[in-house]
PDB file of C-alpha atoms and ligand atoms in Angstrom:
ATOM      1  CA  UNK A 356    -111.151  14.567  20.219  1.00  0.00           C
ATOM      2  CA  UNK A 357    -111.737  14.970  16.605  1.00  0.00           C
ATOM      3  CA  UNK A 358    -113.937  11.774  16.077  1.00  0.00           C
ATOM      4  CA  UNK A 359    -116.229  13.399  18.866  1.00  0.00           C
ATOM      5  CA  UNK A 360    -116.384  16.468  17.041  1.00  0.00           C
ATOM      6  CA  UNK A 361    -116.486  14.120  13.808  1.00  0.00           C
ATOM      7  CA  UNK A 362    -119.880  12.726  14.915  1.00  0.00           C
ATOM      8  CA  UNK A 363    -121.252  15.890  15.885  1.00  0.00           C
ATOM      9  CA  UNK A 364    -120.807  18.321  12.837  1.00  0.00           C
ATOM     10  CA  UNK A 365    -121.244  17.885   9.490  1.00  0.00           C
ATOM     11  CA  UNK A 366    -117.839  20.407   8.736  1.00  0.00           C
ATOM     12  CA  UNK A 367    -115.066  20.173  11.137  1.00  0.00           C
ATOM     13  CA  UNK A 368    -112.438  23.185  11.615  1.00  0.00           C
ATOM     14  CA  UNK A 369    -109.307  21.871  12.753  1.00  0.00           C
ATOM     15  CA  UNK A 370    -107.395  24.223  14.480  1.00  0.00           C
ATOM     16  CA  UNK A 371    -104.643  22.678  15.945  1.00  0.00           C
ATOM     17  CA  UNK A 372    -102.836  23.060  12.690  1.00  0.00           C
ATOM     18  CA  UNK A 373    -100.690  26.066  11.206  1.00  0.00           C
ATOM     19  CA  UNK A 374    -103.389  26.543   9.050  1.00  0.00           C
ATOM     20  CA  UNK A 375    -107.204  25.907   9.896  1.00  0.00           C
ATOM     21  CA  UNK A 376    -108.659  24.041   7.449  1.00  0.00           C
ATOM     22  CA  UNK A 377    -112.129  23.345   6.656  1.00  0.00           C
ATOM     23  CA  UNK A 378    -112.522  19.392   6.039  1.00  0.00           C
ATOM     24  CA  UNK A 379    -115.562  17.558   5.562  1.00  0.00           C
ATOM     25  CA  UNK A 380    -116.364  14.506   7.903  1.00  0.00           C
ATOM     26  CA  UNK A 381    -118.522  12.794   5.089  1.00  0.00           C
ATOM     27  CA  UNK A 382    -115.583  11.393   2.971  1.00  0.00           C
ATOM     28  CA  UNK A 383    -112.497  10.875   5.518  1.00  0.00           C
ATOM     29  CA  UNK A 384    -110.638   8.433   3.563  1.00  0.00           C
ATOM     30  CA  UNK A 385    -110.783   5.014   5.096  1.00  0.00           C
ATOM     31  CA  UNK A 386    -108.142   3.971   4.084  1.00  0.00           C
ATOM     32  CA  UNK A 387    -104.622   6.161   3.441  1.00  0.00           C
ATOM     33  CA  UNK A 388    -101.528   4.364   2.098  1.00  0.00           C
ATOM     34  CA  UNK A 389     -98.120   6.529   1.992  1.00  0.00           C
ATOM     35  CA  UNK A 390     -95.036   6.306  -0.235  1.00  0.00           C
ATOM     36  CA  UNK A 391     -92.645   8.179   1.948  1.00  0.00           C
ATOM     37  CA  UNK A 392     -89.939   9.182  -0.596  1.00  0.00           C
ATOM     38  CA  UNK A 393     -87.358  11.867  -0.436  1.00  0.00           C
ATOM     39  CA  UNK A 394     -85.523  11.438   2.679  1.00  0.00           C
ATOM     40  CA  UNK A 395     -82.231  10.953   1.121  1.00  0.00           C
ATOM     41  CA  UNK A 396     -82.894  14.326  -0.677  1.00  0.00           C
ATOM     42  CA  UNK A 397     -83.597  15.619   2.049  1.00  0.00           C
ATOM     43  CA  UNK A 398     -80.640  14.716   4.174  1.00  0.00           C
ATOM     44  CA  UNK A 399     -78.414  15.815   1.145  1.00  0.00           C
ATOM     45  CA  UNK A 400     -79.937  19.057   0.682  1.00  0.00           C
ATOM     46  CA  UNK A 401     -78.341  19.199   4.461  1.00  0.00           C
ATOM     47  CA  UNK A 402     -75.156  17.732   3.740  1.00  0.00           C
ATOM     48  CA  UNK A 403     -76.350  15.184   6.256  1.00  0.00           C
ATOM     49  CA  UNK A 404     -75.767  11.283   5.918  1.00  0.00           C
ATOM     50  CA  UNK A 405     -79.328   9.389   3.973  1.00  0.00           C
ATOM     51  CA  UNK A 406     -79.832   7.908   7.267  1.00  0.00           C
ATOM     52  CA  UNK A 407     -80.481  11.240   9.165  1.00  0.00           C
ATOM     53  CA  UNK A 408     -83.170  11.736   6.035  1.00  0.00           C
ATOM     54  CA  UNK A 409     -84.857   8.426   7.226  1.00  0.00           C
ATOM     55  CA  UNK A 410     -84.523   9.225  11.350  1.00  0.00           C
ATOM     56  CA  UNK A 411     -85.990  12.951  10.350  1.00  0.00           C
ATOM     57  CA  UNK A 412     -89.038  10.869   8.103  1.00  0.00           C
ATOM     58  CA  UNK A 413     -89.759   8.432  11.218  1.00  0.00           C
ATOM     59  CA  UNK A 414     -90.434  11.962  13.091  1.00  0.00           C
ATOM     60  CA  UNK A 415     -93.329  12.695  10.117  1.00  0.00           C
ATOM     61  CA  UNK A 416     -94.343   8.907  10.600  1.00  0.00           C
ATOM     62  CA  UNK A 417     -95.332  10.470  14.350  1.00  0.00           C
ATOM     63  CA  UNK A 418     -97.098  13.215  13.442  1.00  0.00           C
ATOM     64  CA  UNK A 419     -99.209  11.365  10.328  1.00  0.00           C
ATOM     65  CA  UNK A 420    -100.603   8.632  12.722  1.00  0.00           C
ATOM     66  CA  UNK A 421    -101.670  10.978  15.338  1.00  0.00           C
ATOM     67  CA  UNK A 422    -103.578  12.830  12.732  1.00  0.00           C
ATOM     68  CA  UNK A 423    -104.766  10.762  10.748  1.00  0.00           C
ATOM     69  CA  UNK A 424    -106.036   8.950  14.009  1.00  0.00           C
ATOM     70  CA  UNK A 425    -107.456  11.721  15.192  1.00  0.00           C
ATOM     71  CA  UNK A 426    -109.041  12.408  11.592  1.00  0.00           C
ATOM     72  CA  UNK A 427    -110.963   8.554  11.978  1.00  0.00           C
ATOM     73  CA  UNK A 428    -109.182   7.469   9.350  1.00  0.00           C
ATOM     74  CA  UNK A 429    -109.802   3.874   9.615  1.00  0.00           C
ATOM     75  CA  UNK A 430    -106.426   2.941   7.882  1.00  0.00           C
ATOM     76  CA  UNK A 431    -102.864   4.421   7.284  1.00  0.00           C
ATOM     77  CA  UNK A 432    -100.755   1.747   5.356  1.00  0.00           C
ATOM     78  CA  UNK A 433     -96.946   3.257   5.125  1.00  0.00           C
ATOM     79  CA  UNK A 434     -94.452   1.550   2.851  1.00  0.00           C
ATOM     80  CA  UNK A 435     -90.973   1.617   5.350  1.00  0.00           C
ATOM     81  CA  UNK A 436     -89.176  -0.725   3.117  1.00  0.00           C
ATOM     82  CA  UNK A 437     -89.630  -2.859  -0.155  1.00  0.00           C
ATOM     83  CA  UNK A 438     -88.331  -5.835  -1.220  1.00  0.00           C
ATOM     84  CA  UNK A 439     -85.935  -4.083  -3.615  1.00  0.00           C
ATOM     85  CA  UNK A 440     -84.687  -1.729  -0.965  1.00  0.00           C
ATOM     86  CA  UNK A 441     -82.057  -4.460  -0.255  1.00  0.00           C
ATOM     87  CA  UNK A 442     -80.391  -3.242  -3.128  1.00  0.00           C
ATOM     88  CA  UNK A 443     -79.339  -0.089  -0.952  1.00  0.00           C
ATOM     89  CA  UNK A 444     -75.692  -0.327   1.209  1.00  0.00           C
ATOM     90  CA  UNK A 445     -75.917  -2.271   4.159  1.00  0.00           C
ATOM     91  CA  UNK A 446     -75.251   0.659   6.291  1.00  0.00           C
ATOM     92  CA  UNK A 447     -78.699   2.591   5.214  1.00  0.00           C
ATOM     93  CA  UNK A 448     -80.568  -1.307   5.270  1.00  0.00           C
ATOM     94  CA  UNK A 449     -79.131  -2.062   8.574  1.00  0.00           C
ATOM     95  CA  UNK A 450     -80.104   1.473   9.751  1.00  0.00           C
ATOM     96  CA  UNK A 451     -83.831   1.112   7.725  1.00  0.00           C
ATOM     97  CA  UNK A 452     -83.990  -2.318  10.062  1.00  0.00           C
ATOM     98  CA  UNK A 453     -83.580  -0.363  13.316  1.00  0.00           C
ATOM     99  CA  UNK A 454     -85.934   2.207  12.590  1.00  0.00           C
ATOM    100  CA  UNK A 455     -89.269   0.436  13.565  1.00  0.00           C
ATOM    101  CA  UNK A 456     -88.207  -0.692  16.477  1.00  0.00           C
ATOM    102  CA  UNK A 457     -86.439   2.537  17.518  1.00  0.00           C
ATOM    103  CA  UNK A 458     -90.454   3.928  16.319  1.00  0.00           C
ATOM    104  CA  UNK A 459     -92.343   1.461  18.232  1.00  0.00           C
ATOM    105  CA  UNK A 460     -89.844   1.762  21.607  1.00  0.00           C
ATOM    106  CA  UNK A 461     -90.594   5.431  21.550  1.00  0.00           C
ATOM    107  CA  UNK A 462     -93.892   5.697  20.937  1.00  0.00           C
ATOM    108  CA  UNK A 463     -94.994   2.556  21.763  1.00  0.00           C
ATOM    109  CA  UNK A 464     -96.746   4.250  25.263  1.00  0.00           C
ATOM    110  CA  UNK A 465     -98.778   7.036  22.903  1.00  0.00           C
ATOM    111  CA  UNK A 466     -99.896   4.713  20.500  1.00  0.00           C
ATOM    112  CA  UNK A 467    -101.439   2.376  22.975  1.00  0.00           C
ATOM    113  CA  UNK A 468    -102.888   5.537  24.751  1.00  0.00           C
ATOM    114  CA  UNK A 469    -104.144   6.524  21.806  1.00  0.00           C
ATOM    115  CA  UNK A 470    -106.113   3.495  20.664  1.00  0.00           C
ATOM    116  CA  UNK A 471    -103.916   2.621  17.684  1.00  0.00           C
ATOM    117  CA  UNK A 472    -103.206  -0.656  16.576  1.00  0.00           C
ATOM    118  CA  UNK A 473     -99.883  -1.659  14.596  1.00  0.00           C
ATOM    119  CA  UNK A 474    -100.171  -3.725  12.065  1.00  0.00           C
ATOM    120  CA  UNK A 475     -96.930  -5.152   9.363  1.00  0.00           C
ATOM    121  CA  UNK A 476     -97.726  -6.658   5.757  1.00  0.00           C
ATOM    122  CA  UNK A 477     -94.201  -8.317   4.138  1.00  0.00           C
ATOM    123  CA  UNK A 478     -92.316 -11.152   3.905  1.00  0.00           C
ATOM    124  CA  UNK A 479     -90.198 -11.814   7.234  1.00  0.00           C
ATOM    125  CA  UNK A 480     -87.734 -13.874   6.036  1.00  0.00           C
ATOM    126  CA  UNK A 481     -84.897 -11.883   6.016  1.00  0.00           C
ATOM    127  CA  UNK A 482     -86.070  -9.219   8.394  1.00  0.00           C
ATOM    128  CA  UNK A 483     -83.884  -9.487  11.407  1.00  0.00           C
ATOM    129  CA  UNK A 484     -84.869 -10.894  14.475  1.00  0.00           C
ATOM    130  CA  UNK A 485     -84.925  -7.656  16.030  1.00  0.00           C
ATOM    131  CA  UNK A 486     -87.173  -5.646  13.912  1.00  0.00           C
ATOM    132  CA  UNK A 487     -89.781  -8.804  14.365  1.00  0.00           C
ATOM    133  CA  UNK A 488     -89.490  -8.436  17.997  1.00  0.00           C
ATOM    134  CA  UNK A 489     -89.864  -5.066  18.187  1.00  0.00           C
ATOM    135  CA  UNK A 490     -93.263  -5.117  15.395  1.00  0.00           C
ATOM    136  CA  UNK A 491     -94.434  -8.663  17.557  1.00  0.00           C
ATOM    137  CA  UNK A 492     -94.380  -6.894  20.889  1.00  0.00           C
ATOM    138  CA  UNK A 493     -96.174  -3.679  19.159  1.00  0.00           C
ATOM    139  CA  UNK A 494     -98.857  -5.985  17.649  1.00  0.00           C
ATOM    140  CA  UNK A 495     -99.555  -7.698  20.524  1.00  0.00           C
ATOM    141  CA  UNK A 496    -100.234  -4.955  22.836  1.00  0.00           C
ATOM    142  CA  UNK A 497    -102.474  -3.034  20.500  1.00  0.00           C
ATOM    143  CA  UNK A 498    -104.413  -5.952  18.794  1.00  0.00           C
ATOM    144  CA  UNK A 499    -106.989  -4.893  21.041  1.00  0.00           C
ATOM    145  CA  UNK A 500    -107.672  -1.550  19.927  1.00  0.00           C
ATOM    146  CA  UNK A 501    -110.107  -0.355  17.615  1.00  0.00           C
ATOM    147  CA  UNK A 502    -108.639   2.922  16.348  1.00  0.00           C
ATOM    148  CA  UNK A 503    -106.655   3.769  13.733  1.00  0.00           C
ATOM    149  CA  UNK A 504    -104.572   0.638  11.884  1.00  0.00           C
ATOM    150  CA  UNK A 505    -100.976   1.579  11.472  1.00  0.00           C
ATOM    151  CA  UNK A 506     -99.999  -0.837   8.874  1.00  0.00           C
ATOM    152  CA  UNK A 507     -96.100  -0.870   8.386  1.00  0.00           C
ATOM    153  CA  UNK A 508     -94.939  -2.139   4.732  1.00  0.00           C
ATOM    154  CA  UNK A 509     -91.931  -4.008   5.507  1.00  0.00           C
ATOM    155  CA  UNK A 510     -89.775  -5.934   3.098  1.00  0.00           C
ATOM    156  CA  UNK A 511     -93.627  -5.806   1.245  1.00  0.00           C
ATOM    157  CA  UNK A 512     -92.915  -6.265  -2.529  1.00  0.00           C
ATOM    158  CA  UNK A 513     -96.935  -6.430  -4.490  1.00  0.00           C
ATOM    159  CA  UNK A 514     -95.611  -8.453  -7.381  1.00  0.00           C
ATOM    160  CA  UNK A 515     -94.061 -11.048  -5.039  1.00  0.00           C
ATOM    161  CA  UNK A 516     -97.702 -11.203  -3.283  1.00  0.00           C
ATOM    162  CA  UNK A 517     -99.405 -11.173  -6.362  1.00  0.00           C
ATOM    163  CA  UNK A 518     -97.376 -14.506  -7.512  1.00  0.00           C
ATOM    164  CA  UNK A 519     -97.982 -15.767  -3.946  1.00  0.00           C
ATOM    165  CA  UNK A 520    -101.532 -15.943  -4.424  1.00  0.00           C
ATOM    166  CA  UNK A 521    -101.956 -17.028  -7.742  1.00  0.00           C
ATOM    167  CA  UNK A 522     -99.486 -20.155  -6.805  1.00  0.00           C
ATOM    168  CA  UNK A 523    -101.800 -20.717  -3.789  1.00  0.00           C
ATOM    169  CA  UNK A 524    -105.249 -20.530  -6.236  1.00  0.00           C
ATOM    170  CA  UNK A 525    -102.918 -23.061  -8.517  1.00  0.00           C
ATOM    171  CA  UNK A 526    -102.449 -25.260  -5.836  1.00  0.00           C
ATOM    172  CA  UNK A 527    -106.289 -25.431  -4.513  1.00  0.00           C
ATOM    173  CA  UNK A 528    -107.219 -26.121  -8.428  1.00  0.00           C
ATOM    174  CA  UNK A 529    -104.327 -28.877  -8.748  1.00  0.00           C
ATOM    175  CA  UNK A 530    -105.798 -30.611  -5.647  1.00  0.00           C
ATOM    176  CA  UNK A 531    -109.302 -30.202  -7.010  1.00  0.00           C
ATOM    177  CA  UNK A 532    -110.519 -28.450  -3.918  1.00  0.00           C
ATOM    178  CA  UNK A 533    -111.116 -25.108  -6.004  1.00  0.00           C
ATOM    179  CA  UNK A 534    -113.023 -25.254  -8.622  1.00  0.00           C
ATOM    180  CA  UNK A 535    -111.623 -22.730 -11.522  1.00  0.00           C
ATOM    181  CA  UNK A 536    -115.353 -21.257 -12.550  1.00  0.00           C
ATOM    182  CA  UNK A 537    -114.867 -20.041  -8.140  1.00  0.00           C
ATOM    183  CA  UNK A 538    -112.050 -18.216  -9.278  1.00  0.00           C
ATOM    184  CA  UNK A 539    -112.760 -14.469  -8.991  1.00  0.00           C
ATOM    185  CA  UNK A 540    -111.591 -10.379  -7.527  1.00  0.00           C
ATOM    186  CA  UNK A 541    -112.621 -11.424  -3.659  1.00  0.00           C
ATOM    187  CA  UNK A 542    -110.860 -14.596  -4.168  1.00  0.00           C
ATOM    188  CA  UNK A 543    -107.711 -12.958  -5.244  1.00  0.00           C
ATOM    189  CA  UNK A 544    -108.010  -9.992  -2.295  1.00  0.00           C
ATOM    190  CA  UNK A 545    -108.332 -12.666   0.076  1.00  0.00           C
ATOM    191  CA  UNK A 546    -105.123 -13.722  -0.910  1.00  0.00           C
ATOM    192  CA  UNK A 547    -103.257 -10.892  -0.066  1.00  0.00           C
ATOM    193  CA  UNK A 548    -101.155  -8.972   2.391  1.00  0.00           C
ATOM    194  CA  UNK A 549    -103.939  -6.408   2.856  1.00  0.00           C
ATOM    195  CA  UNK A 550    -106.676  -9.246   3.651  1.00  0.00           C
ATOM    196  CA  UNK A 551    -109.108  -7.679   5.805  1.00  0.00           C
ATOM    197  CA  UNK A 552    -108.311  -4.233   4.989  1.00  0.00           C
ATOM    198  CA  UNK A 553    -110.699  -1.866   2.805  1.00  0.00           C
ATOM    199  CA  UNK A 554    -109.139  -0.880  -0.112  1.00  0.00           C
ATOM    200  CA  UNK A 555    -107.129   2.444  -0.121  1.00  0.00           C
ATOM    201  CA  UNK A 556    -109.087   5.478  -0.914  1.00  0.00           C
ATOM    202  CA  UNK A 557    -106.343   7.934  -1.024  1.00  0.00           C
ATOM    203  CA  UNK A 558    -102.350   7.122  -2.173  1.00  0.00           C
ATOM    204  CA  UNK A 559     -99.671   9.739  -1.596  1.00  0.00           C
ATOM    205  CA  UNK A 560     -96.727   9.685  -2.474  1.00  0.00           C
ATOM    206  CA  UNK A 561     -94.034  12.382  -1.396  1.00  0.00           C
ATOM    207  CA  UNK A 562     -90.946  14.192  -3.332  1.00  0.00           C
ATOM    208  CA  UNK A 563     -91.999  14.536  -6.604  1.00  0.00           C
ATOM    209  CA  UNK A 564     -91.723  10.859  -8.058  1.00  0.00           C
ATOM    210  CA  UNK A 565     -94.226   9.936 -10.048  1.00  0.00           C
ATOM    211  CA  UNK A 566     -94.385   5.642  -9.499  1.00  0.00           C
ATOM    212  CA  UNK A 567     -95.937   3.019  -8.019  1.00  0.00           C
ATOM    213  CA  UNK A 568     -92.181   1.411  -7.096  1.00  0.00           C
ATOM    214  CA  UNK A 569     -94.200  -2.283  -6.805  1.00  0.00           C
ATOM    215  CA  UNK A 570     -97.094  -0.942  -3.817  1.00  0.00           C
ATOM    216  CA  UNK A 571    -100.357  -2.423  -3.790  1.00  0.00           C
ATOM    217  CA  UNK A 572    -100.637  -3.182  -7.412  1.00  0.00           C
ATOM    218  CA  UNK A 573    -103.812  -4.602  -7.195  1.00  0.00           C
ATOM    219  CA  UNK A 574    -105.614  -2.711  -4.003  1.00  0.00           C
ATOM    220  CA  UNK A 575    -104.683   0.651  -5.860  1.00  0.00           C
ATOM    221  CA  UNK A 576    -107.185  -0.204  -8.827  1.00  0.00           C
ATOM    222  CA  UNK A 577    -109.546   2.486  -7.988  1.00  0.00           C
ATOM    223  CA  UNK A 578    -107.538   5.005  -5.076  1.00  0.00           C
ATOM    224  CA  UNK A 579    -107.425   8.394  -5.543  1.00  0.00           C
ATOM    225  CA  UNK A 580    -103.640   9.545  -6.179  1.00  0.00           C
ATOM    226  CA  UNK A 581    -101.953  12.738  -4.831  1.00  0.00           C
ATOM    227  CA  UNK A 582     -98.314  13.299  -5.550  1.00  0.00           C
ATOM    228  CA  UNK A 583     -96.705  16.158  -3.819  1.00  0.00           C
ATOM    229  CA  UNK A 584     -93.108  17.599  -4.375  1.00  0.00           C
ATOM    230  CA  UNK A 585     -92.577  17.849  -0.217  1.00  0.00           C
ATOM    231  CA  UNK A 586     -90.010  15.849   0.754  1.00  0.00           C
ATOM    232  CA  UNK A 587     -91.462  12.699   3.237  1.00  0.00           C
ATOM    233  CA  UNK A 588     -89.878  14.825   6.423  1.00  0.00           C
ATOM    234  CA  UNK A 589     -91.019  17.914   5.595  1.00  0.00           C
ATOM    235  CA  UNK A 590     -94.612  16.539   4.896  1.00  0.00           C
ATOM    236  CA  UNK A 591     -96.501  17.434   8.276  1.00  0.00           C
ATOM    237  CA  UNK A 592    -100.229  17.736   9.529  1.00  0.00           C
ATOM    238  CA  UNK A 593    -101.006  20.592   6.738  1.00  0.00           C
ATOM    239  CA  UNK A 594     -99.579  18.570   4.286  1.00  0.00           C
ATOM    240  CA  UNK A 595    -102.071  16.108   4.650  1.00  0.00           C
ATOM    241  CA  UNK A 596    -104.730  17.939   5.496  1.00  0.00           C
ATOM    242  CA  UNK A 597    -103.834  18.915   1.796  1.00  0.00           C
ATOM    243  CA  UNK A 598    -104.554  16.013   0.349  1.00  0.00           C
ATOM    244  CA  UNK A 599    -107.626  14.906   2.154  1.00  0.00           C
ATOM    245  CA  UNK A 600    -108.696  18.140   0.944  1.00  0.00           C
ATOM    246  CA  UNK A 601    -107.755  17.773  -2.817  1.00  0.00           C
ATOM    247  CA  UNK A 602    -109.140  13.827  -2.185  1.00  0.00           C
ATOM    248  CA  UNK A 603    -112.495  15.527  -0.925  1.00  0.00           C
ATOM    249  CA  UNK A 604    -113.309  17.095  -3.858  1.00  0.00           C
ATOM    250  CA  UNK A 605    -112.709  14.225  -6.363  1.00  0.00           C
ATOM    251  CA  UNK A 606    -115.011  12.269  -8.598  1.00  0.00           C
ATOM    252  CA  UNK A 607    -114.715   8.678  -7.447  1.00  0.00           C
ATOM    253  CA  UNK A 608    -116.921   7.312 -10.083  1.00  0.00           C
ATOM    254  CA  UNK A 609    -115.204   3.347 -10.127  1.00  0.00           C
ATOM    255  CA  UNK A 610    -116.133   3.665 -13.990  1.00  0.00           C
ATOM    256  CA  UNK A 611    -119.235   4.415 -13.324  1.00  0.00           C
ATOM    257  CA  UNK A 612    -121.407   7.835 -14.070  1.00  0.00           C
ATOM    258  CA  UNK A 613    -122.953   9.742 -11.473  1.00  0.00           C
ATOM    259  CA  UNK A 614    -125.609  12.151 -10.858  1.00  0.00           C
ATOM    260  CA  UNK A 615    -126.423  14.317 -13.607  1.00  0.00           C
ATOM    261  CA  UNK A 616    -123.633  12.878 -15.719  1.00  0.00           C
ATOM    262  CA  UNK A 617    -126.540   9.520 -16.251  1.00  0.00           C
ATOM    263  CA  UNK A 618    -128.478  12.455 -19.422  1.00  0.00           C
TER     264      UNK A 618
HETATM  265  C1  LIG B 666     -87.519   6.531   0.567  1.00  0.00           C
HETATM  266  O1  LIG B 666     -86.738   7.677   0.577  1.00  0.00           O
HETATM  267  C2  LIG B 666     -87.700   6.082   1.922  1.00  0.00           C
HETATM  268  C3  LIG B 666     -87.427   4.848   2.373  1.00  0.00           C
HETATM  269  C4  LIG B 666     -86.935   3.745   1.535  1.00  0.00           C
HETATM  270  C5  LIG B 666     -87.583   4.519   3.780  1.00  0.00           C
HETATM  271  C6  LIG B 666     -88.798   5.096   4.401  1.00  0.00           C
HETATM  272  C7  LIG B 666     -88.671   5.013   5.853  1.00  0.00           C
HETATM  273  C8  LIG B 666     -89.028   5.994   6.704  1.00  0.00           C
HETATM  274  C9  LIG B 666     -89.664   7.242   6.305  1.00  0.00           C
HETATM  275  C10 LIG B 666     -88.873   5.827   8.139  1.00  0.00           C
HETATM  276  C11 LIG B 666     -89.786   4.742   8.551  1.00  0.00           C
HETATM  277  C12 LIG B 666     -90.119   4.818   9.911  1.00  0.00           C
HETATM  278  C13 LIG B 666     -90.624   3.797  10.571  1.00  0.00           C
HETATM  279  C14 LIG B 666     -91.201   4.056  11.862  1.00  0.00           C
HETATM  280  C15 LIG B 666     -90.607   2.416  10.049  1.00  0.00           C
HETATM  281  P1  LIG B 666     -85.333   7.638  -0.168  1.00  0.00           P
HETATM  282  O2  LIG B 666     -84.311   7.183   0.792  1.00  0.00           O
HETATM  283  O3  LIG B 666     -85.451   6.792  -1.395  1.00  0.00           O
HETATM  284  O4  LIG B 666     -85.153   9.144  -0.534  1.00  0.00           O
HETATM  285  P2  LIG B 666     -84.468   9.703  -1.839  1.00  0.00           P
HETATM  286  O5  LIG B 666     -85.313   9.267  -2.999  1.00  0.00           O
HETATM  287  O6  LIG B 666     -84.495  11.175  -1.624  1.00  0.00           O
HETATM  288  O7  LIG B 666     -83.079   9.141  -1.887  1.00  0.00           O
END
């Protein structure tokens, strides 16, 4: 509904939200990656196990996509589990492991529906064979849409990807099928997780931490940050109409001048 309206108008009133808000249809991010933090605070502040933090955050996970889907935001990259999350107790990794697929059997009907297509960036090995399925079934029977990309980060650390693709450069130059003069930014992209994928425009990250924790190193270069205090399942369709907002009214100037700064 909203990309109709998108097209149409140059302001768009949204109004199925608590709060209307007015947001412009020029600079929709493209491309929105999420550090969904502080569902273990949230659970605590409860006196609830972690793991009812994390089945209360897949509920936001919901409400995002739609959204942001709705928004014609092109991309929405969310980071469900790093590869130093393995450092948490089996009982919250095991629980972590079921989550997508508990996500995807759910939803799996609405997302198709809505035009979505799932997407994972992250090692597999060590993933369980369950949490593949689940993801492999989900990619398959939405790798024909052309809506939103819901890209899950899953056992996705960027340093590990980083090395990955320098040792694959290495290798082409060893072999002498790469010359090292060819060696450049698109070359490096291309070796990525996110190959494919525009750069994110807008990073948020929930609960008050203020870190990268190892995501997208390299893509983040020139996104837009926004770090709110809300805790990743109370953030909700206001939230990030907050952001977008706040994102709407930045400077992106890739250290560059514009306008009437050029005097
Ligand atoms: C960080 O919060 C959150 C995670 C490590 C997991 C994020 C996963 C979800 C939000 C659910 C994902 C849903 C799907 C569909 C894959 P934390 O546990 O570190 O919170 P804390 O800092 O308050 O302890």
């Amino acid at each position: 509904m909203f990309n109709k309206l998108l097209k149409r108008n140059t302001d768009l009133v949204l109004e199925n939200v608590d709060r209307s808000v007015l947001i412009s249809n020029e600079e929709v991010p493209a491309h929105i990656a999420i550090i969904m933090d502080g569902n273990g605070r949230w659970a605590k502040k409860r006196s609830l196990p972690r793991v009812a933090g994390h089945r209360e955050g897949m509920k936001t996970v919901r409400k995002v996509t739609k959204l942001a889907n709705e928004l014609g935001v092109s991309v929405l990259t969310l980071y469900a589990f790093s590869t130093e999350n393995w450092k948490r107790p089996k009982i919250e990794v095991d629980f972590l492991m079921r989550l997508p697929e508990e996500f995807l059997t759910t939803f799996l009907p609405e997302l198709i529906e809505e035009n979505v297509r799932v997407e994972m960036m992250g090692y597999h090995q060590n993933l369980p064979m369950h949490t593949l399925k689940a993801i492999k079934k989900a990619k398959e029977a939405t790798k024909d849409n052309t809506g939103l990309v819901l890209n899950f980060a899953l056992n996705y650390g960027s340093r590990a990807e980083i090395v990955d693709a320098v040792k694959d450069i290495a290798t082409q130059v060893a072999a002498g099928t790469l010359d090292i003069c060819d060696i450049n930014e698109d070359l490096i992209s291309g070796g990525l997780m996110t190959k494919g994928l525009p750069e994110p425009d807008l990073l948020i990250r929930t609960s008050g931490e203020v870190r990268l924790s190892n995501f997208m190193l390299w893509q983040l270069a020139y996104t837009e940050f926004w770090f709110t205090e809300t805790l990743w399942p109370d953030f909700n369709e206001d939230s990030l109409l907050e952001a977008i907002e706040n994102y709407q009214k930045r400077n992106r100037r890739y250290g560059g001048l514009k306008g009437d700064e050029v005097k």
